[in-house]
Amino acid sequence: DVKVTQSSRYLVKRTGEKVFLECVQDMDHENMFWYRQDPGLGLRLIYFSYDVKMKEKGDIPEGYSVSREKKERFSLILESASTNQTSMYLCASRSPGQSYQPQHFGDGTRLSIL
Amino acid sequence: QKEVEQNSGPLSVPEGAIASLNCTYSDRGSQSFFWYRQYSGKSPELIMSIYSNGDKEDGRFTAQLNKASQYVSLLIRDSQPSDSATYLCAVSRGSQGNLIFGKGTKLSVKP
């Protein structure tokens, strides 16, 4: 089974802090994704990566950056946290190739910015 | 804007009934379709995928796809209270495995 591990289930930070969310997968997947999920807005793609050191902006990249130094690890960075970044953050990974490969999600990090 | 539409619900069915969840999508080029189940406070869990027109069955779950009508559905037979969750429809876009998600349908199965 695919295992996608997010470093924290719950996190509380203050406005202006630099926040790091970590995601590790154990299936040698090349494609990794970061989403945020908010009530009424659904899942929205922040950034994705299809290889080491590669990154692509998703639908809502503003205020975020990412790092992919190793294949198994994809980090989401909030450069200067703001209260509107309070959300559930979900990491996912998938095998490359045909579109029928599904994405597999980690348990999520519920981030609160005070 | 490519979109995926779902009825937000809540959809309430009695235990043992068939629950029918529907999803429409706007991008005719989409090739792959997924249903995820998400319990409150948890992350999405893949339950079904479908790529060809017609039906695909897996236990109590049946996914149905009609590409001409841009419609995909999920049937849950013999619904159980443990099926109570939000069901997310996801549609592939692009060549990198990106997905567009619907906002989900909340299902409630009453004992």
mmCIF file of C-alpha atoms in Angstrom:
data_model
loop_
_atom_site.group_PDB
_atom_site.id
_atom_site.type_symbol
_atom_site.label_atom_id
_atom_site.label_comp_id
_atom_site.label_asym_id
_atom_site.label_seq_id
_atom_site.Cartn_x
_atom_site.Cartn_y
_atom_site.Cartn_z
ATOM 1 C CA ASP A 1 0.000 0.000 0.000
ATOM 2 C CA VAL A 2 1.038 3.542 -0.692
ATOM 3 C CA LYS A 3 2.055 5.445 2.413
ATOM 4 C CA VAL A 4 2.013 9.243 2.335
ATOM 5 C CA THR A 5 3.104 10.753 5.630
ATOM 6 C CA GLN A 6 2.581 14.354 6.658
ATOM 7 C CA SER A 7 4.765 15.550 9.503
ATOM 8 C CA SER A 8 2.044 17.054 11.701
ATOM 9 C CA ARG A 9 -1.676 16.436 12.146
ATOM 10 C CA TYR A 10 -2.233 19.742 13.928
ATOM 11 C CA LEU A 11 -0.125 22.877 13.889
ATOM 12 C CA VAL A 12 -0.604 26.311 15.433
ATOM 13 C CA LYS A 13 1.532 29.208 14.275
ATOM 14 C CA ARG A 14 1.493 32.992 14.511
ATOM 15 C CA THR A 15 1.038 35.539 11.741
ATOM 16 C CA GLY A 16 4.281 36.454 10.046
ATOM 17 C CA GLU A 17 6.015 33.187 10.892
ATOM 18 C CA LYS A 18 7.634 31.053 8.203
ATOM 19 C CA VAL A 19 5.896 27.683 8.277
ATOM 20 C CA PHE A 20 7.115 24.398 6.846
ATOM 21 C CA LEU A 21 4.793 21.479 6.096
ATOM 22 C CA GLU A 22 6.536 18.237 5.224
ATOM 23 C CA CYS A 23 5.303 15.303 3.174
ATOM 24 C CA VAL A 24 7.064 11.997 2.555
ATOM 25 C CA GLN A 25 5.946 9.086 0.374
ATOM 26 C CA ASP A 26 7.406 5.601 0.292
ATOM 27 C CA MET A 27 6.402 4.424 -3.191
ATOM 28 C CA ASP A 28 9.048 6.123 -5.305
ATOM 29 C CA HIS A 29 6.340 8.273 -6.885
ATOM 30 C CA GLU A 30 7.507 11.057 -9.137
ATOM 31 C CA ASN A 31 4.372 13.181 -8.944
ATOM 32 C CA MET A 32 3.504 14.959 -5.706
ATOM 33 C CA PHE A 33 0.877 17.561 -4.904
ATOM 34 C CA TRP A 34 -0.117 20.044 -2.213
ATOM 35 C CA TYR A 35 -3.761 21.043 -1.720
ATOM 36 C CA ARG A 36 -5.680 23.057 0.770
ATOM 37 C CA GLN A 37 -9.266 22.249 1.676
ATOM 38 C CA ASP A 38 -11.729 24.772 3.017
ATOM 39 C CA PRO A 39 -15.464 24.434 3.746
ATOM 40 C CA GLY A 40 -17.502 25.364 0.698
ATOM 41 C CA LEU A 41 -14.430 25.691 -1.517
ATOM 42 C CA GLY A 42 -13.367 22.074 -1.820
ATOM 43 C CA LEU A 43 -9.864 20.906 -2.626
ATOM 44 C CA ARG A 44 -7.680 23.482 -4.332
ATOM 45 C CA LEU A 45 -4.268 22.748 -5.824
ATOM 46 C CA ILE A 46 -1.447 24.927 -4.509
ATOM 47 C CA TYR A 47 1.656 23.433 -6.142
ATOM 48 C CA PHE A 48 2.735 20.195 -7.722
ATOM 49 C CA SER A 49 5.972 18.547 -8.702
ATOM 50 C CA TYR A 50 6.644 15.837 -11.246
ATOM 51 C CA ASP A 51 10.326 15.306 -10.481
ATOM 52 C CA VAL A 52 13.101 16.252 -8.112
ATOM 53 C CA LYS A 53 13.773 19.987 -8.161
ATOM 54 C CA MET A 54 10.809 20.518 -10.492
ATOM 55 C CA LYS A 55 7.758 22.464 -9.398
ATOM 56 C CA GLU A 56 4.685 23.894 -11.036
ATOM 57 C CA LYS A 57 2.129 26.382 -9.747
ATOM 58 C CA GLY A 58 -1.359 25.141 -9.173
ATOM 59 C CA ASP A 59 -4.509 27.202 -8.928
ATOM 60 C CA ILE A 60 -3.693 29.158 -5.745
ATOM 61 C CA PRO A 61 0.108 29.482 -5.335
ATOM 62 C CA GLU A 62 0.159 32.992 -3.881
ATOM 63 C CA GLY A 63 1.774 33.138 -0.449
ATOM 64 C CA TYR A 64 3.284 29.654 -0.787
ATOM 65 C CA SER A 65 6.435 28.062 -2.110
ATOM 66 C CA VAL A 66 7.628 24.470 -2.321
ATOM 67 C CA SER A 67 10.807 22.447 -2.213
ATOM 68 C CA ARG A 68 11.565 19.046 -3.730
ATOM 69 C CA GLU A 69 15.187 18.174 -3.004
ATOM 70 C CA LYS A 70 14.595 14.421 -2.805
ATOM 71 C CA LYS A 71 12.139 12.285 -4.686
ATOM 72 C CA GLU A 72 10.317 11.086 -1.601
ATOM 73 C CA ARG A 73 9.903 14.471 0.081
ATOM 74 C CA PHE A 74 7.821 17.483 -0.933
ATOM 75 C CA SER A 75 7.704 20.477 1.372
ATOM 76 C CA LEU A 76 5.197 23.325 1.413
ATOM 77 C CA ILE A 77 6.418 26.656 2.773
ATOM 78 C CA LEU A 78 4.287 29.544 3.950
ATOM 79 C CA GLU A 79 6.696 32.426 3.577
ATOM 80 C CA SER A 80 4.907 34.751 6.006
ATOM 81 C CA ALA A 81 1.856 33.097 7.505
ATOM 82 C CA SER A 82 -1.414 34.973 7.491
ATOM 83 C CA THR A 83 -4.756 34.177 9.124
ATOM 84 C CA ASN A 84 -6.352 33.440 5.733
ATOM 85 C CA GLN A 85 -3.961 30.502 5.403
ATOM 86 C CA THR A 86 -5.700 28.722 8.261
ATOM 87 C CA SER A 87 -6.863 25.535 6.564
ATOM 88 C CA MET A 88 -6.516 21.778 6.146
ATOM 89 C CA TYR A 89 -3.471 21.015 4.023
ATOM 90 C CA LEU A 90 -3.310 17.747 2.113
ATOM 91 C CA CYS A 91 -0.369 16.173 0.355
ATOM 92 C CA ALA A 92 -0.807 13.549 -2.362
ATOM 93 C CA SER A 93 1.406 11.453 -4.599
ATOM 94 C CA ARG A 94 0.952 9.261 -7.649
ATOM 95 C CA SER A 95 2.890 7.162 -10.122
ATOM 96 C CA PRO A 96 3.736 8.955 -13.344
ATOM 97 C CA GLY A 97 2.378 7.880 -16.670
ATOM 98 C CA GLN A 98 -1.185 7.399 -17.763
ATOM 99 C CA SER A 99 -3.954 9.530 -16.308
ATOM 100 C CA TYR A 100 -5.613 6.470 -14.763
ATOM 101 C CA GLN A 101 -3.053 6.401 -11.958
ATOM 102 C CA PRO A 102 -4.869 7.774 -8.897
ATOM 103 C CA GLN A 103 -3.551 10.196 -6.320
ATOM 104 C CA HIS A 104 -3.022 8.909 -2.785
ATOM 105 C CA PHE A 105 -3.402 11.302 0.121
ATOM 106 C CA GLY A 106 -1.659 11.766 3.429
ATOM 107 C CA ASP A 107 -3.647 12.240 6.638
ATOM 108 C CA GLY A 108 -3.584 16.026 6.338
ATOM 109 C CA THR A 109 -2.301 18.848 8.515
ATOM 110 C CA ARG A 110 -4.817 21.144 10.143
ATOM 111 C CA LEU A 111 -2.996 24.455 10.354
ATOM 112 C CA SER A 112 -4.200 27.370 12.454
ATOM 113 C CA ILE A 113 -2.607 30.788 12.092
ATOM 114 C CA LEU A 114 -3.271 33.079 15.048
ATOM 115 C CA GLN B 1 -12.635 27.164 -16.503
ATOM 116 C CA LYS B 2 -12.777 23.399 -16.358
ATOM 117 C CA GLU B 3 -15.192 22.349 -13.649
ATOM 118 C CA VAL B 4 -16.598 19.390 -11.822
ATOM 119 C CA GLU B 5 -20.089 19.756 -10.382
ATOM 120 C CA GLN B 6 -21.689 17.747 -7.622
ATOM 121 C CA ASN B 7 -24.838 18.209 -5.622
ATOM 122 C CA SER B 8 -23.634 19.215 -2.156
ATOM 123 C CA GLY B 9 -26.438 17.372 -0.400
ATOM 124 C CA PRO B 10 -26.897 16.255 2.214
ATOM 125 C CA LEU B 11 -28.245 13.107 0.639
ATOM 126 C CA SER B 12 -30.077 11.044 3.216
ATOM 127 C CA VAL B 13 -30.923 7.381 2.621
ATOM 128 C CA PRO B 14 -32.143 4.625 4.948
ATOM 129 C CA GLU B 15 -29.885 1.739 5.836
ATOM 130 C CA GLY B 16 -30.024 -0.972 3.173
ATOM 131 C CA ALA B 17 -31.089 1.378 0.373
ATOM 132 C CA ILE B 18 -29.168 2.323 -2.757
ATOM 133 C CA ALA B 19 -27.385 5.670 -2.607
ATOM 134 C CA SER B 20 -26.850 7.402 -5.938
ATOM 135 C CA LEU B 21 -24.211 10.119 -6.220
ATOM 136 C CA ASN B 22 -23.826 12.158 -9.374
ATOM 137 C CA CYS B 23 -21.130 14.268 -10.972
ATOM 138 C CA THR B 24 -20.872 16.263 -14.203
ATOM 139 C CA TYR B 25 -17.737 17.664 -15.755
ATOM 140 C CA SER B 26 -17.029 20.262 -18.399
ATOM 141 C CA ASP B 27 -13.809 19.098 -20.085
ATOM 142 C CA ARG B 28 -14.614 16.675 -22.889
ATOM 143 C CA GLY B 29 -10.946 15.683 -23.041
ATOM 144 C CA SER B 30 -10.922 14.177 -19.555
ATOM 145 C CA GLN B 31 -9.874 10.544 -19.589
ATOM 146 C CA SER B 32 -9.977 9.282 -16.021
ATOM 147 C CA PHE B 33 -12.482 9.622 -13.223
ATOM 148 C CA PHE B 34 -12.195 8.878 -9.538
ATOM 149 C CA TRP B 35 -14.429 8.693 -6.517
ATOM 150 C CA TYR B 36 -12.960 9.466 -3.102
ATOM 151 C CA ARG B 37 -14.627 9.057 0.259
ATOM 152 C CA GLN B 38 -13.811 11.525 3.004
ATOM 153 C CA TYR B 39 -14.911 11.073 6.591
ATOM 154 C CA SER B 40 -15.211 14.212 8.692
ATOM 155 C CA GLY B 41 -11.782 15.455 9.748
ATOM 156 C CA LYS B 42 -9.998 12.823 7.668
ATOM 157 C CA SER B 43 -8.255 12.826 4.300
ATOM 158 C CA PRO B 44 -9.784 11.574 1.025
ATOM 159 C CA GLU B 45 -9.591 7.833 0.416
ATOM 160 C CA LEU B 46 -9.829 6.366 -3.098
ATOM 161 C CA ILE B 47 -12.762 3.989 -3.496
ATOM 162 C CA MET B 48 -13.319 3.708 -7.264
ATOM 163 C CA SER B 49 -11.789 4.692 -10.566
ATOM 164 C CA ILE B 50 -13.253 4.421 -14.050
ATOM 165 C CA TYR B 51 -11.895 5.189 -17.510
ATOM 166 C CA SER B 52 -14.270 3.565 -20.037
ATOM 167 C CA ASN B 53 -17.911 4.187 -20.766
ATOM 168 C CA GLY B 54 -20.246 1.876 -18.906
ATOM 169 C CA ASP B 55 -20.307 0.372 -15.445
ATOM 170 C CA LYS B 56 -17.551 -0.826 -13.152
ATOM 171 C CA GLU B 57 -18.425 -2.787 -10.037
ATOM 172 C CA ASP B 58 -16.396 -3.350 -6.887
ATOM 173 C CA GLY B 59 -18.280 -4.969 -4.037
ATOM 174 C CA ARG B 60 -21.191 -2.736 -3.031
ATOM 175 C CA PHE B 61 -19.909 0.102 -5.214
ATOM 176 C CA THR B 62 -20.657 0.682 -8.903
ATOM 177 C CA ALA B 63 -19.199 3.541 -10.893
ATOM 178 C CA GLN B 64 -20.928 4.577 -14.100
ATOM 179 C CA LEU B 65 -19.426 6.713 -16.841
ATOM 180 C CA ASN B 66 -21.069 8.351 -19.829
ATOM 181 C CA LYS B 67 -18.522 10.457 -21.703
ATOM 182 C CA ALA B 68 -21.032 11.665 -24.304
ATOM 183 C CA SER B 69 -23.138 13.204 -21.540
ATOM 184 C CA GLN B 70 -20.063 14.137 -19.456
ATOM 185 C CA TYR B 71 -21.552 12.377 -16.494
ATOM 186 C CA VAL B 72 -20.159 10.013 -13.893
ATOM 187 C CA SER B 73 -22.009 8.468 -10.987
ATOM 188 C CA LEU B 74 -21.432 6.260 -7.981
ATOM 189 C CA LEU B 75 -24.000 3.783 -6.688
ATOM 190 C CA ILE B 76 -23.696 2.323 -3.214
ATOM 191 C CA ARG B 77 -25.856 -0.747 -2.701
ATOM 192 C CA ASP B 78 -27.035 -1.933 0.715
ATOM 193 C CA SER B 79 -25.950 1.375 2.259
ATOM 194 C CA GLN B 80 -24.588 1.190 5.789
ATOM 195 C CA PRO B 81 -24.264 3.905 8.460
ATOM 196 C CA SER B 82 -20.485 3.542 8.026
ATOM 197 C CA ASP B 83 -20.918 4.845 4.459
ATOM 198 C CA SER B 84 -21.914 8.227 5.884
ATOM 199 C CA ALA B 85 -19.234 10.562 4.566
ATOM 200 C CA THR B 86 -18.565 13.155 1.890
ATOM 201 C CA TYR B 87 -17.934 11.698 -1.550
ATOM 202 C CA LEU B 88 -15.621 13.607 -3.863
ATOM 203 C CA CYS B 89 -15.694 13.219 -7.626
ATOM 204 C CA ALA B 90 -12.337 13.898 -9.309
ATOM 205 C CA VAL B 91 -11.609 14.238 -13.013
ATOM 206 C CA SER B 92 -8.194 14.097 -14.664
ATOM 207 C CA ARG B 93 -6.724 17.073 -16.466
ATOM 208 C CA GLY B 94 -3.456 17.433 -18.331
ATOM 209 C CA SER B 95 -0.712 14.857 -18.653
ATOM 210 C CA GLN B 96 0.804 15.079 -15.158
ATOM 211 C CA GLY B 97 -1.999 13.357 -13.316
ATOM 212 C CA ASN B 98 -3.584 16.532 -12.055
ATOM 213 C CA LEU B 99 -7.155 16.243 -10.868
ATOM 214 C CA ILE B 100 -10.039 18.646 -10.647
ATOM 215 C CA PHE B 101 -12.218 17.897 -7.641
ATOM 216 C CA GLY B 102 -15.881 18.557 -7.142
ATOM 217 C CA LYS B 103 -16.887 20.064 -3.828
ATOM 218 C CA GLY B 104 -18.363 16.780 -2.700
ATOM 219 C CA THR B 105 -21.729 15.296 -1.793
ATOM 220 C CA LYS B 106 -22.428 14.614 1.860
ATOM 221 C CA LEU B 107 -24.150 11.269 2.330
ATOM 222 C CA SER B 108 -26.003 10.338 5.496
ATOM 223 C CA VAL B 109 -27.202 6.743 5.964
ATOM 224 C CA LYS B 110 -29.846 6.495 8.671
ATOM 225 C CA PRO B 111 -30.122 3.264 10.723
#
